[in-house]
Amino acid sequence: SRVGATFQAPVIYLSTGAWNVAPTLDRFMSRHLYPAGTLLLTDWGPTHDRLFRSGRQHKSDSLARLAREFPRVRWVLI
């Protein structure tokens, strides 16, 4: 890394919240001074084999995808 270079770690918010609440969630987070970041939300409604979507599965799949797409990133999960 370069001396004096600043680096800001990306912030990704992974939630089981539905995409249709993204604008409201974004406004709330901005008003309450959460760091700007990307929202990874889920679709709302039934799947082909279930009435409700699995929040645990959504988060697990999303984290696995992020790890594959960004293999050199070190993650801090909160």
PDB file of N, CA, C and O in Angstrom:
ATOM      1  N   SER A   1       0.827  -1.187   0.000  1.00  0.00           N
ATOM      2  CA  SER A   1       0.000   0.000   0.000  1.00  0.00           C
ATOM      3  C   SER A   1       0.867   1.244   0.000  1.00  0.00           C
ATOM      4  O   SER A   1       1.995   1.229   0.476  1.00  0.00           O
ATOM      5  N   ARG A   2       0.349   2.312  -0.509  1.00  0.00           N
ATOM      6  CA  ARG A   2       1.086   3.571  -0.585  1.00  0.00           C
ATOM      7  C   ARG A   2       1.068   4.272   0.773  1.00  0.00           C
ATOM      8  O   ARG A   2       0.074   4.240   1.491  1.00  0.00           O
ATOM      9  N   VAL A   3       2.158   4.928   1.069  1.00  0.00           N
ATOM     10  CA  VAL A   3       2.238   5.706   2.303  1.00  0.00           C
ATOM     11  C   VAL A   3       1.301   6.898   2.179  1.00  0.00           C
ATOM     12  O   VAL A   3       1.278   7.585   1.166  1.00  0.00           O
ATOM     13  N   GLY A   4       0.508   7.137   3.195  1.00  0.00           N
ATOM     14  CA  GLY A   4      -0.397   8.275   3.197  1.00  0.00           C
ATOM     15  C   GLY A   4      -1.707   8.036   2.457  1.00  0.00           C
ATOM     16  O   GLY A   4      -2.579   8.877   2.467  1.00  0.00           O
ATOM     17  N   ALA A   5      -1.822   6.910   1.795  1.00  0.00           N
ATOM     18  CA  ALA A   5      -3.068   6.616   1.077  1.00  0.00           C
ATOM     19  C   ALA A   5      -4.156   6.281   2.094  1.00  0.00           C
ATOM     20  O   ALA A   5      -3.893   5.639   3.107  1.00  0.00           O
ATOM     21  N   THR A   6      -5.348   6.750   1.828  1.00  0.00           N
ATOM     22  CA  THR A   6      -6.454   6.418   2.720  1.00  0.00           C
ATOM     23  C   THR A   6      -7.284   5.320   2.079  1.00  0.00           C
ATOM     24  O   THR A   6      -7.439   5.270   0.863  1.00  0.00           O
ATOM     25  N   PHE A   7      -7.780   4.462   2.879  1.00  0.00           N
ATOM     26  CA  PHE A   7      -8.608   3.363   2.402  1.00  0.00           C
ATOM     27  C   PHE A   7      -9.853   3.300   3.255  1.00  0.00           C
ATOM     28  O   PHE A   7      -9.771   3.298   4.476  1.00  0.00           O
ATOM     29  N   GLN A   8     -10.982   3.266   2.604  1.00  0.00           N
ATOM     30  CA  GLN A   8     -12.233   3.126   3.324  1.00  0.00           C
ATOM     31  C   GLN A   8     -12.813   1.764   2.989  1.00  0.00           C
ATOM     32  O   GLN A   8     -13.048   1.455   1.828  1.00  0.00           O
ATOM     33  N   ALA A   9     -12.985   0.952   3.998  1.00  0.00           N
ATOM     34  CA  ALA A   9     -13.529  -0.382   3.789  1.00  0.00           C
ATOM     35  C   ALA A   9     -14.969  -0.291   3.310  1.00  0.00           C
ATOM     36  O   ALA A   9     -15.721   0.563   3.772  1.00  0.00           O
ATOM     37  N   PRO A  10     -15.345  -1.151   2.379  1.00  0.00           N
ATOM     38  CA  PRO A  10     -16.741  -1.146   1.936  1.00  0.00           C
ATOM     39  C   PRO A  10     -17.660  -1.618   3.064  1.00  0.00           C
ATOM     40  O   PRO A  10     -17.278  -2.437   3.889  1.00  0.00           O
ATOM     41  N   VAL A  11     -18.853  -1.071   3.084  1.00  0.00           N
ATOM     42  CA  VAL A  11     -19.857  -1.465   4.065  1.00  0.00           C
ATOM     43  C   VAL A  11     -21.005  -2.114   3.301  1.00  0.00           C
ATOM     44  O   VAL A  11     -21.510  -1.546   2.331  1.00  0.00           O
ATOM     45  N   ILE A  12     -21.380  -3.296   3.735  1.00  0.00           N
ATOM     46  CA  ILE A  12     -22.480  -4.028   3.103  1.00  0.00           C
ATOM     47  C   ILE A  12     -23.455  -4.421   4.202  1.00  0.00           C
ATOM     48  O   ILE A  12     -23.073  -5.042   5.196  1.00  0.00           O
ATOM     49  N   TYR A  13     -24.699  -4.048   4.019  1.00  0.00           N
ATOM     50  CA  TYR A  13     -25.754  -4.394   4.966  1.00  0.00           C
ATOM     51  C   TYR A  13     -26.537  -5.578   4.395  1.00  0.00           C
ATOM     52  O   TYR A  13     -27.193  -5.450   3.372  1.00  0.00           O
ATOM     53  N   LEU A  14     -26.437  -6.701   5.061  1.00  0.00           N
ATOM     54  CA  LEU A  14     -27.139  -7.916   4.645  1.00  0.00           C
ATOM     55  C   LEU A  14     -28.324  -8.110   5.578  1.00  0.00           C
ATOM     56  O   LEU A  14     -28.161  -8.199   6.792  1.00  0.00           O
ATOM     57  N   SER A  15     -29.512  -8.147   4.999  1.00  0.00           N
ATOM     58  CA  SER A  15     -30.718  -8.216   5.812  1.00  0.00           C
ATOM     59  C   SER A  15     -31.749  -9.134   5.167  1.00  0.00           C
ATOM     60  O   SER A  15     -31.753  -9.319   3.956  1.00  0.00           O
ATOM     61  N   THR A  16     -32.621  -9.662   5.990  1.00  0.00           N
ATOM     62  CA  THR A  16     -33.749 -10.431   5.465  1.00  0.00           C
ATOM     63  C   THR A  16     -34.911  -9.513   5.105  1.00  0.00           C
ATOM     64  O   THR A  16     -35.966  -9.969   4.718  1.00  0.00           O
ATOM     65  N   GLY A  17     -34.711  -8.210   5.247  1.00  0.00           N
ATOM     66  CA  GLY A  17     -35.731  -7.246   4.838  1.00  0.00           C
ATOM     67  C   GLY A  17     -35.981  -7.320   3.342  1.00  0.00           C
ATOM     68  O   GLY A  17     -35.097  -7.672   2.564  1.00  0.00           O
ATOM     69  N   ALA A  18     -37.188  -6.981   2.954  1.00  0.00           N
ATOM     70  CA  ALA A  18     -37.576  -7.053   1.539  1.00  0.00           C
ATOM     71  C   ALA A  18     -37.118  -5.809   0.779  1.00  0.00           C
ATOM     72  O   ALA A  18     -36.995  -4.724   1.353  1.00  0.00           O
ATOM     73  N   TRP A  19     -36.886  -5.984  -0.512  1.00  0.00           N
ATOM     74  CA  TRP A  19     -36.419  -4.884  -1.358  1.00  0.00           C
ATOM     75  C   TRP A  19     -37.382  -3.697  -1.363  1.00  0.00           C
ATOM     76  O   TRP A  19     -36.959  -2.555  -1.529  1.00  0.00           O
ATOM     77  N   ASN A  20     -38.669  -3.940  -1.195  1.00  0.00           N
ATOM     78  CA  ASN A  20     -39.615  -2.826  -1.265  1.00  0.00           C
ATOM     79  C   ASN A  20     -39.466  -1.848  -0.100  1.00  0.00           C
ATOM     80  O   ASN A  20     -40.010  -0.759  -0.139  1.00  0.00           O
ATOM     81  N   VAL A  21     -38.706  -2.204   0.944  1.00  0.00           N
ATOM     82  CA  VAL A  21     -38.464  -1.273   2.049  1.00  0.00           C
ATOM     83  C   VAL A  21     -37.113  -0.577   1.922  1.00  0.00           C
ATOM     84  O   VAL A  21     -36.739   0.206   2.798  1.00  0.00           O
ATOM     85  N   ALA A  22     -36.383  -0.828   0.846  1.00  0.00           N
ATOM     86  CA  ALA A  22     -35.041  -0.260   0.675  1.00  0.00           C
ATOM     87  C   ALA A  22     -35.014   1.264   0.785  1.00  0.00           C
ATOM     88  O   ALA A  22     -34.167   1.808   1.502  1.00  0.00           O
ATOM     89  N   PRO A  23     -35.912   2.003   0.114  1.00  0.00           N
ATOM     90  CA  PRO A  23     -35.848   3.468   0.232  1.00  0.00           C
ATOM     91  C   PRO A  23     -36.060   3.947   1.677  1.00  0.00           C
ATOM     92  O   PRO A  23     -35.355   4.843   2.152  1.00  0.00           O
ATOM     93  N   THR A  24     -36.992   3.339   2.378  1.00  0.00           N
ATOM     94  CA  THR A  24     -37.261   3.714   3.766  1.00  0.00           C
ATOM     95  C   THR A  24     -36.071   3.362   4.652  1.00  0.00           C
ATOM     96  O   THR A  24     -35.648   4.162   5.491  1.00  0.00           O
ATOM     97  N   LEU A  25     -35.528   2.186   4.472  1.00  0.00           N
ATOM     98  CA  LEU A  25     -34.375   1.752   5.244  1.00  0.00           C
ATOM     99  C   LEU A  25     -33.173   2.658   4.972  1.00  0.00           C
ATOM    100  O   LEU A  25     -32.460   3.061   5.895  1.00  0.00           O
ATOM    101  N   ASP A  26     -32.964   3.015   3.723  1.00  0.00           N
ATOM    102  CA  ASP A  26     -31.857   3.891   3.352  1.00  0.00           C
ATOM    103  C   ASP A  26     -31.998   5.267   4.017  1.00  0.00           C
ATOM    104  O   ASP A  26     -31.034   5.809   4.554  1.00  0.00           O
ATOM    105  N   ARG A  27     -33.212   5.826   4.006  1.00  0.00           N
ATOM    106  CA  ARG A  27     -33.442   7.124   4.663  1.00  0.00           C
ATOM    107  C   ARG A  27     -33.196   7.032   6.170  1.00  0.00           C
ATOM    108  O   ARG A  27     -32.561   7.901   6.760  1.00  0.00           O
ATOM    109  N   PHE A  28     -33.701   5.974   6.793  1.00  0.00           N
ATOM    110  CA  PHE A  28     -33.501   5.782   8.231  1.00  0.00           C
ATOM    111  C   PHE A  28     -32.015   5.721   8.565  1.00  0.00           C
ATOM    112  O   PHE A  28     -31.537   6.393   9.493  1.00  0.00           O
ATOM    113  N   MET A  29     -31.277   4.938   7.808  1.00  0.00           N
ATOM    114  CA  MET A  29     -29.850   4.759   8.082  1.00  0.00           C
ATOM    115  C   MET A  29     -29.083   6.063   7.864  1.00  0.00           C
ATOM    116  O   MET A  29     -28.168   6.388   8.629  1.00  0.00           O
ATOM    117  N   SER A  30     -29.458   6.804   6.858  1.00  0.00           N
ATOM    118  CA  SER A  30     -28.809   8.081   6.590  1.00  0.00           C
ATOM    119  C   SER A  30     -29.091   9.086   7.713  1.00  0.00           C
ATOM    120  O   SER A  30     -28.180   9.763   8.199  1.00  0.00           O
ATOM    121  N   ARG A  31     -30.346   9.178   8.129  1.00  0.00           N
ATOM    122  CA  ARG A  31     -30.722  10.105   9.205  1.00  0.00           C
ATOM    123  C   ARG A  31     -30.027   9.795  10.522  1.00  0.00           C
ATOM    124  O   ARG A  31     -29.761  10.679  11.322  1.00  0.00           O
ATOM    125  N   HIS A  32     -29.761   8.517  10.758  1.00  0.00           N
ATOM    126  CA  HIS A  32     -29.151   8.097  12.011  1.00  0.00           C
ATOM    127  C   HIS A  32     -27.648   7.860  11.880  1.00  0.00           C
ATOM    128  O   HIS A  32     -27.038   7.214  12.739  1.00  0.00           O
ATOM    129  N   LEU A  33     -27.094   8.394  10.791  1.00  0.00           N
ATOM    130  CA  LEU A  33     -25.644   8.443  10.565  1.00  0.00           C
ATOM    131  C   LEU A  33     -24.957   7.085  10.466  1.00  0.00           C
ATOM    132  O   LEU A  33     -23.786   6.946  10.833  1.00  0.00           O
ATOM    133  N   TYR A  34     -25.662   6.079   9.969  1.00  0.00           N
ATOM    134  CA  TYR A  34     -25.004   4.820   9.660  1.00  0.00           C
ATOM    135  C   TYR A  34     -24.072   5.065   8.482  1.00  0.00           C
ATOM    136  O   TYR A  34     -24.369   5.883   7.606  1.00  0.00           O
ATOM    137  N   PRO A  35     -22.952   4.366   8.415  1.00  0.00           N
ATOM    138  CA  PRO A  35     -22.063   4.543   7.262  1.00  0.00           C
ATOM    139  C   PRO A  35     -22.788   4.175   5.960  1.00  0.00           C
ATOM    140  O   PRO A  35     -23.584   3.231   5.939  1.00  0.00           O
ATOM    141  N   ALA A  36     -22.505   4.924   4.904  1.00  0.00           N
ATOM    142  CA  ALA A  36     -23.094   4.615   3.600  1.00  0.00           C
ATOM    143  C   ALA A  36     -22.633   3.229   3.171  1.00  0.00           C
ATOM    144  O   ALA A  36     -21.482   2.851   3.396  1.00  0.00           O
ATOM    145  N   GLY A  37     -23.535   2.477   2.574  1.00  0.00           N
ATOM    146  CA  GLY A  37     -23.166   1.138   2.136  1.00  0.00           C
ATOM    147  C   GLY A  37     -24.208   0.549   1.227  1.00  0.00           C
ATOM    148  O   GLY A  37     -25.262   1.125   0.978  1.00  0.00           O
ATOM    149  N   THR A  38     -23.888  -0.621   0.731  1.00  0.00           N
ATOM    150  CA  THR A  38     -24.757  -1.363  -0.161  1.00  0.00           C
ATOM    151  C   THR A  38     -25.740  -2.205   0.651  1.00  0.00           C
ATOM    152  O   THR A  38     -25.356  -2.836   1.629  1.00  0.00           O
ATOM    153  N   LEU A  39     -26.993  -2.208   0.229  1.00  0.00           N
ATOM    154  CA  LEU A  39     -28.005  -3.052   0.871  1.00  0.00           C
ATOM    155  C   LEU A  39     -28.152  -4.352   0.092  1.00  0.00           C
ATOM    156  O   LEU A  39     -28.327  -4.339  -1.124  1.00  0.00           O
ATOM    157  N   LEU A  40     -28.082  -5.471   0.784  1.00  0.00           N
ATOM    158  CA  LEU A  40     -28.389  -6.772   0.200  1.00  0.00           C
ATOM    159  C   LEU A  40     -29.630  -7.279   0.910  1.00  0.00           C
ATOM    160  O   LEU A  40     -29.570  -7.776   2.033  1.00  0.00           O
ATOM    161  N   LEU A  41     -30.747  -7.114   0.258  1.00  0.00           N
ATOM    162  CA  LEU A  41     -32.031  -7.485   0.844  1.00  0.00           C
ATOM    163  C   LEU A  41     -32.562  -8.724   0.134  1.00  0.00           C
ATOM    164  O   LEU A  41     -31.883  -9.316  -0.688  1.00  0.00           O
ATOM    165  N   THR A  42     -33.779  -9.106   0.434  1.00  0.00           N
ATOM    166  CA  THR A  42     -34.344 -10.316  -0.158  1.00  0.00           C
ATOM    167  C   THR A  42     -35.661 -10.002  -0.855  1.00  0.00           C
ATOM    168  O   THR A  42     -36.251  -8.941  -0.663  1.00  0.00           O
ATOM    169  N   ASP A  43     -36.093 -10.919  -1.676  1.00  0.00           N
ATOM    170  CA  ASP A  43     -37.411 -10.805  -2.303  1.00  0.00           C
ATOM    171  C   ASP A  43     -38.458 -11.171  -1.270  1.00  0.00           C
ATOM    172  O   ASP A  43     -38.207 -11.974  -0.371  1.00  0.00           O
ATOM    173  N   TRP A  44     -39.626 -10.610  -1.405  1.00  0.00           N
ATOM    174  CA  TRP A  44     -40.709 -10.903  -0.482  1.00  0.00           C
ATOM    175  C   TRP A  44     -41.643 -11.909  -1.128  1.00  0.00           C
ATOM    176  O   TRP A  44     -41.848 -11.900  -2.331  1.00  0.00           O
ATOM    177  N   GLY A  45     -42.198 -12.786  -0.337  1.00  0.00           N
ATOM    178  CA  GLY A  45     -43.210 -13.701  -0.843  1.00  0.00           C
ATOM    179  C   GLY A  45     -42.750 -15.136  -0.883  1.00  0.00           C
ATOM    180  O   GLY A  45     -41.635 -15.464  -0.508  1.00  0.00           O
ATOM    181  N   PRO A  46     -43.629 -15.990  -1.344  1.00  0.00           N
ATOM    182  CA  PRO A  46     -43.351 -17.430  -1.346  1.00  0.00           C
ATOM    183  C   PRO A  46     -42.320 -17.817  -2.400  1.00  0.00           C
ATOM    184  O   PRO A  46     -42.083 -17.088  -3.360  1.00  0.00           O
ATOM    185  N   THR A  47     -41.725 -18.973  -2.198  1.00  0.00           N
ATOM    186  CA  THR A  47     -40.825 -19.561  -3.185  1.00  0.00           C
ATOM    187  C   THR A  47     -41.593 -20.679  -3.885  1.00  0.00           C
ATOM    188  O   THR A  47     -42.766 -20.926  -3.583  1.00  0.00           O
ATOM    189  N   HIS A  48     -40.921 -21.394  -4.775  1.00  0.00           N
ATOM    190  CA  HIS A  48     -41.597 -22.481  -5.491  1.00  0.00           C
ATOM    191  C   HIS A  48     -41.980 -23.641  -4.575  1.00  0.00           C
ATOM    192  O   HIS A  48     -42.863 -24.420  -4.904  1.00  0.00           O
ATOM    193  N   ASP A  49     -41.338 -23.736  -3.406  1.00  0.00           N
ATOM    194  CA  ASP A  49     -41.649 -24.872  -2.524  1.00  0.00           C
ATOM    195  C   ASP A  49     -41.999 -24.477  -1.082  1.00  0.00           C
ATOM    196  O   ASP A  49     -42.218 -25.338  -0.256  1.00  0.00           O
ATOM    197  N   ARG A  50     -42.057 -23.169  -0.795  1.00  0.00           N
ATOM    198  CA  ARG A  50     -42.345 -22.731   0.575  1.00  0.00           C
ATOM    199  C   ARG A  50     -43.237 -21.506   0.558  1.00  0.00           C
ATOM    200  O   ARG A  50     -43.191 -20.701  -0.359  1.00  0.00           O
ATOM    201  N   LEU A  51     -44.001 -21.347   1.613  1.00  0.00           N
ATOM    202  CA  LEU A  51     -44.851 -20.172   1.745  1.00  0.00           C
ATOM    203  C   LEU A  51     -44.029 -18.948   2.164  1.00  0.00           C
ATOM    204  O   LEU A  51     -44.286 -17.842   1.735  1.00  0.00           O
ATOM    205  N   PHE A  52     -43.011 -19.181   2.996  1.00  0.00           N
ATOM    206  CA  PHE A  52     -42.144 -18.095   3.453  1.00  0.00           C
ATOM    207  C   PHE A  52     -40.703 -18.389   3.077  1.00  0.00           C
ATOM    208  O   PHE A  52     -40.270 -19.541   3.112  1.00  0.00           O
ATOM    209  N   ARG A  53     -39.968 -17.359   2.768  1.00  0.00           N
ATOM    210  CA  ARG A  53     -38.554 -17.506   2.439  1.00  0.00           C
ATOM    211  C   ARG A  53     -37.739 -17.690   3.711  1.00  0.00           C
ATOM    212  O   ARG A  53     -38.097 -17.187   4.768  1.00  0.00           O
ATOM    213  N   SER A  54     -36.628 -18.372   3.569  1.00  0.00           N
ATOM    214  CA  SER A  54     -35.737 -18.601   4.704  1.00  0.00           C
ATOM    215  C   SER A  54     -34.736 -17.453   4.818  1.00  0.00           C
ATOM    216  O   SER A  54     -33.882 -17.269   3.948  1.00  0.00           O
ATOM    217  N   GLY A  55     -34.839 -16.691   5.899  1.00  0.00           N
ATOM    218  CA  GLY A  55     -33.893 -15.616   6.135  1.00  0.00           C
ATOM    219  C   GLY A  55     -32.487 -16.148   6.346  1.00  0.00           C
ATOM    220  O   GLY A  55     -31.507 -15.587   5.859  1.00  0.00           O
ATOM    221  N   ARG A  56     -32.379 -17.249   7.055  1.00  0.00           N
ATOM    222  CA  ARG A  56     -31.072 -17.876   7.300  1.00  0.00           C
ATOM    223  C   ARG A  56     -30.423 -18.285   5.981  1.00  0.00           C
ATOM    224  O   ARG A  56     -29.236 -18.052   5.767  1.00  0.00           O
ATOM    225  N   GLN A  57     -31.205 -18.874   5.092  1.00  0.00           N
ATOM    226  CA  GLN A  57     -30.671 -19.307   3.798  1.00  0.00           C
ATOM    227  C   GLN A  57     -30.246 -18.106   2.956  1.00  0.00           C
ATOM    228  O   GLN A  57     -29.210 -18.130   2.293  1.00  0.00           O
ATOM    229  N   HIS A  58     -31.050 -17.043   2.969  1.00  0.00           N
ATOM    230  CA  HIS A  58     -30.707 -15.824   2.231  1.00  0.00           C
ATOM    231  C   HIS A  58     -29.356 -15.290   2.689  1.00  0.00           C
ATOM    232  O   HIS A  58     -28.496 -14.949   1.874  1.00  0.00           O
ATOM    233  N   LYS A  59     -29.159 -15.212   3.995  1.00  0.00           N
ATOM    234  CA  LYS A  59     -27.902 -14.677   4.512  1.00  0.00           C
ATOM    235  C   LYS A  59     -26.734 -15.610   4.203  1.00  0.00           C
ATOM    236  O   LYS A  59     -25.666 -15.159   3.785  1.00  0.00           O
ATOM    237  N   SER A  60     -26.929 -16.892   4.375  1.00  0.00           N
ATOM    238  CA  SER A  60     -25.877 -17.856   4.081  1.00  0.00           C
ATOM    239  C   SER A  60     -25.474 -17.807   2.608  1.00  0.00           C
ATOM    240  O   SER A  60     -24.282 -17.763   2.274  1.00  0.00           O
ATOM    241  N   ASP A  61     -26.455 -17.802   1.720  1.00  0.00           N
ATOM    242  CA  ASP A  61     -26.179 -17.738   0.276  1.00  0.00           C
ATOM    243  C   ASP A  61     -25.478 -16.435  -0.095  1.00  0.00           C
ATOM    244  O   ASP A  61     -24.544 -16.423  -0.901  1.00  0.00           O
ATOM    245  N   SER A  62     -25.927 -15.331   0.487  1.00  0.00           N
ATOM    246  CA  SER A  62     -25.340 -14.021   0.180  1.00  0.00           C
ATOM    247  C   SER A  62     -23.892 -13.936   0.652  1.00  0.00           C
ATOM    248  O   SER A  62     -23.024 -13.429  -0.067  1.00  0.00           O
ATOM    249  N   LEU A  63     -23.620 -14.431   1.852  1.00  0.00           N
ATOM    250  CA  LEU A  63     -22.247 -14.422   2.357  1.00  0.00           C
ATOM    251  C   LEU A  63     -21.336 -15.312   1.521  1.00  0.00           C
ATOM    252  O   LEU A  63     -20.195 -14.945   1.219  1.00  0.00           O
ATOM    253  N   ALA A  64     -21.835 -16.468   1.111  1.00  0.00           N
ATOM    254  CA  ALA A  64     -21.043 -17.363   0.260  1.00  0.00           C
ATOM    255  C   ALA A  64     -20.741 -16.697  -1.082  1.00  0.00           C
ATOM    256  O   ALA A  64     -19.622 -16.789  -1.599  1.00  0.00           O
ATOM    257  N   ARG A  65     -21.729 -16.023  -1.648  1.00  0.00           N
ATOM    258  CA  ARG A  65     -21.528 -15.332  -2.927  1.00  0.00           C
ATOM    259  C   ARG A  65     -20.495 -14.210  -2.788  1.00  0.00           C
ATOM    260  O   ARG A  65     -19.610 -14.059  -3.629  1.00  0.00           O
ATOM    261  N   LEU A  66     -20.585 -13.427  -1.712  1.00  0.00           N
ATOM    262  CA  LEU A  66     -19.607 -12.368  -1.492  1.00  0.00           C
ATOM    263  C   LEU A  66     -18.194 -12.944  -1.350  1.00  0.00           C
ATOM    264  O   LEU A  66     -17.232 -12.383  -1.892  1.00  0.00           O
ATOM    265  N   ALA A  67     -18.051 -14.042  -0.641  1.00  0.00           N
ATOM    266  CA  ALA A  67     -16.744 -14.671  -0.460  1.00  0.00           C
ATOM    267  C   ALA A  67     -16.181 -15.157  -1.801  1.00  0.00           C
ATOM    268  O   ALA A  67     -14.982 -15.030  -2.050  1.00  0.00           O
ATOM    269  N   ARG A  68     -17.045 -15.697  -2.671  1.00  0.00           N
ATOM    270  CA  ARG A  68     -16.595 -16.142  -3.996  1.00  0.00           C
ATOM    271  C   ARG A  68     -16.195 -14.971  -4.883  1.00  0.00           C
ATOM    272  O   ARG A  68     -15.194 -15.024  -5.582  1.00  0.00           O
ATOM    273  N   GLU A  69     -17.013 -13.917  -4.862  1.00  0.00           N
ATOM    274  CA  GLU A  69     -16.779 -12.789  -5.763  1.00  0.00           C
ATOM    275  C   GLU A  69     -15.635 -11.888  -5.303  1.00  0.00           C
ATOM    276  O   GLU A  69     -15.032 -11.200  -6.121  1.00  0.00           O
ATOM    277  N   PHE A  70     -15.348 -11.891  -4.014  1.00  0.00           N
ATOM    278  CA  PHE A  70     -14.283 -11.045  -3.466  1.00  0.00           C
ATOM    279  C   PHE A  70     -13.375 -11.896  -2.565  1.00  0.00           C
ATOM    280  O   PHE A  70     -13.339 -11.706  -1.347  1.00  0.00           O
ATOM    281  N   PRO A  71     -12.631 -12.831  -3.158  1.00  0.00           N
ATOM    282  CA  PRO A  71     -11.864 -13.795  -2.351  1.00  0.00           C
ATOM    283  C   PRO A  71     -10.738 -13.178  -1.525  1.00  0.00           C
ATOM    284  O   PRO A  71     -10.318 -13.761  -0.542  1.00  0.00           O
ATOM    285  N   ARG A  72     -10.270 -12.002  -1.880  1.00  0.00           N
ATOM    286  CA  ARG A  72      -9.149 -11.394  -1.149  1.00  0.00           C
ATOM    287  C   ARG A  72      -9.606 -10.422  -0.058  1.00  0.00           C
ATOM    288  O   ARG A  72      -8.787  -9.858   0.649  1.00  0.00           O
ATOM    289  N   VAL A  73     -10.896 -10.229   0.068  1.00  0.00           N
ATOM    290  CA  VAL A  73     -11.411  -9.312   1.082  1.00  0.00           C
ATOM    291  C   VAL A  73     -11.467 -10.026   2.435  1.00  0.00           C
ATOM    292  O   VAL A  73     -11.912 -11.165   2.525  1.00  0.00           O
ATOM    293  N   ARG A  74     -11.014  -9.343   3.457  1.00  0.00           N
ATOM    294  CA  ARG A  74     -11.149  -9.852   4.824  1.00  0.00           C
ATOM    295  C   ARG A  74     -12.405  -9.213   5.394  1.00  0.00           C
ATOM    296  O   ARG A  74     -12.582  -8.004   5.338  1.00  0.00           O
ATOM    297  N   TRP A  75     -13.288 -10.021   5.964  1.00  0.00           N
ATOM    298  CA  TRP A  75     -14.608  -9.577   6.402  1.00  0.00           C
ATOM    299  C   TRP A  75     -14.675  -9.428   7.902  1.00  0.00           C
ATOM    300  O   TRP A  75     -14.125 -10.204   8.653  1.00  0.00           O
ATOM    301  N   VAL A  76     -15.430  -8.436   8.322  1.00  0.00           N
ATOM    302  CA  VAL A  76     -15.816  -8.293   9.724  1.00  0.00           C
ATOM    303  C   VAL A  76     -17.343  -8.305   9.715  1.00  0.00           C
ATOM    304  O   VAL A  76     -17.978  -7.453   9.126  1.00  0.00           O
ATOM    305  N   LEU A  77     -17.915  -9.301  10.354  1.00  0.00           N
ATOM    306  CA  LEU A  77     -19.367  -9.449  10.390  1.00  0.00           C
ATOM    307  C   LEU A  77     -19.876  -8.982  11.746  1.00  0.00           C
ATOM    308  O   LEU A  77     -19.389  -9.434  12.788  1.00  0.00           O
ATOM    309  N   ILE A  78     -20.844  -8.093  11.713  1.00  0.00           N
ATOM    310  CA  ILE A  78     -21.426  -7.581  12.961  1.00  0.00           C
ATOM    311  C   ILE A  78     -22.904  -7.888  12.963  1.00  0.00           C
ATOM    312  O   ILE A  78     -23.586  -7.630  12.017  1.00  0.00           O
TER     313      ILE A  78
END
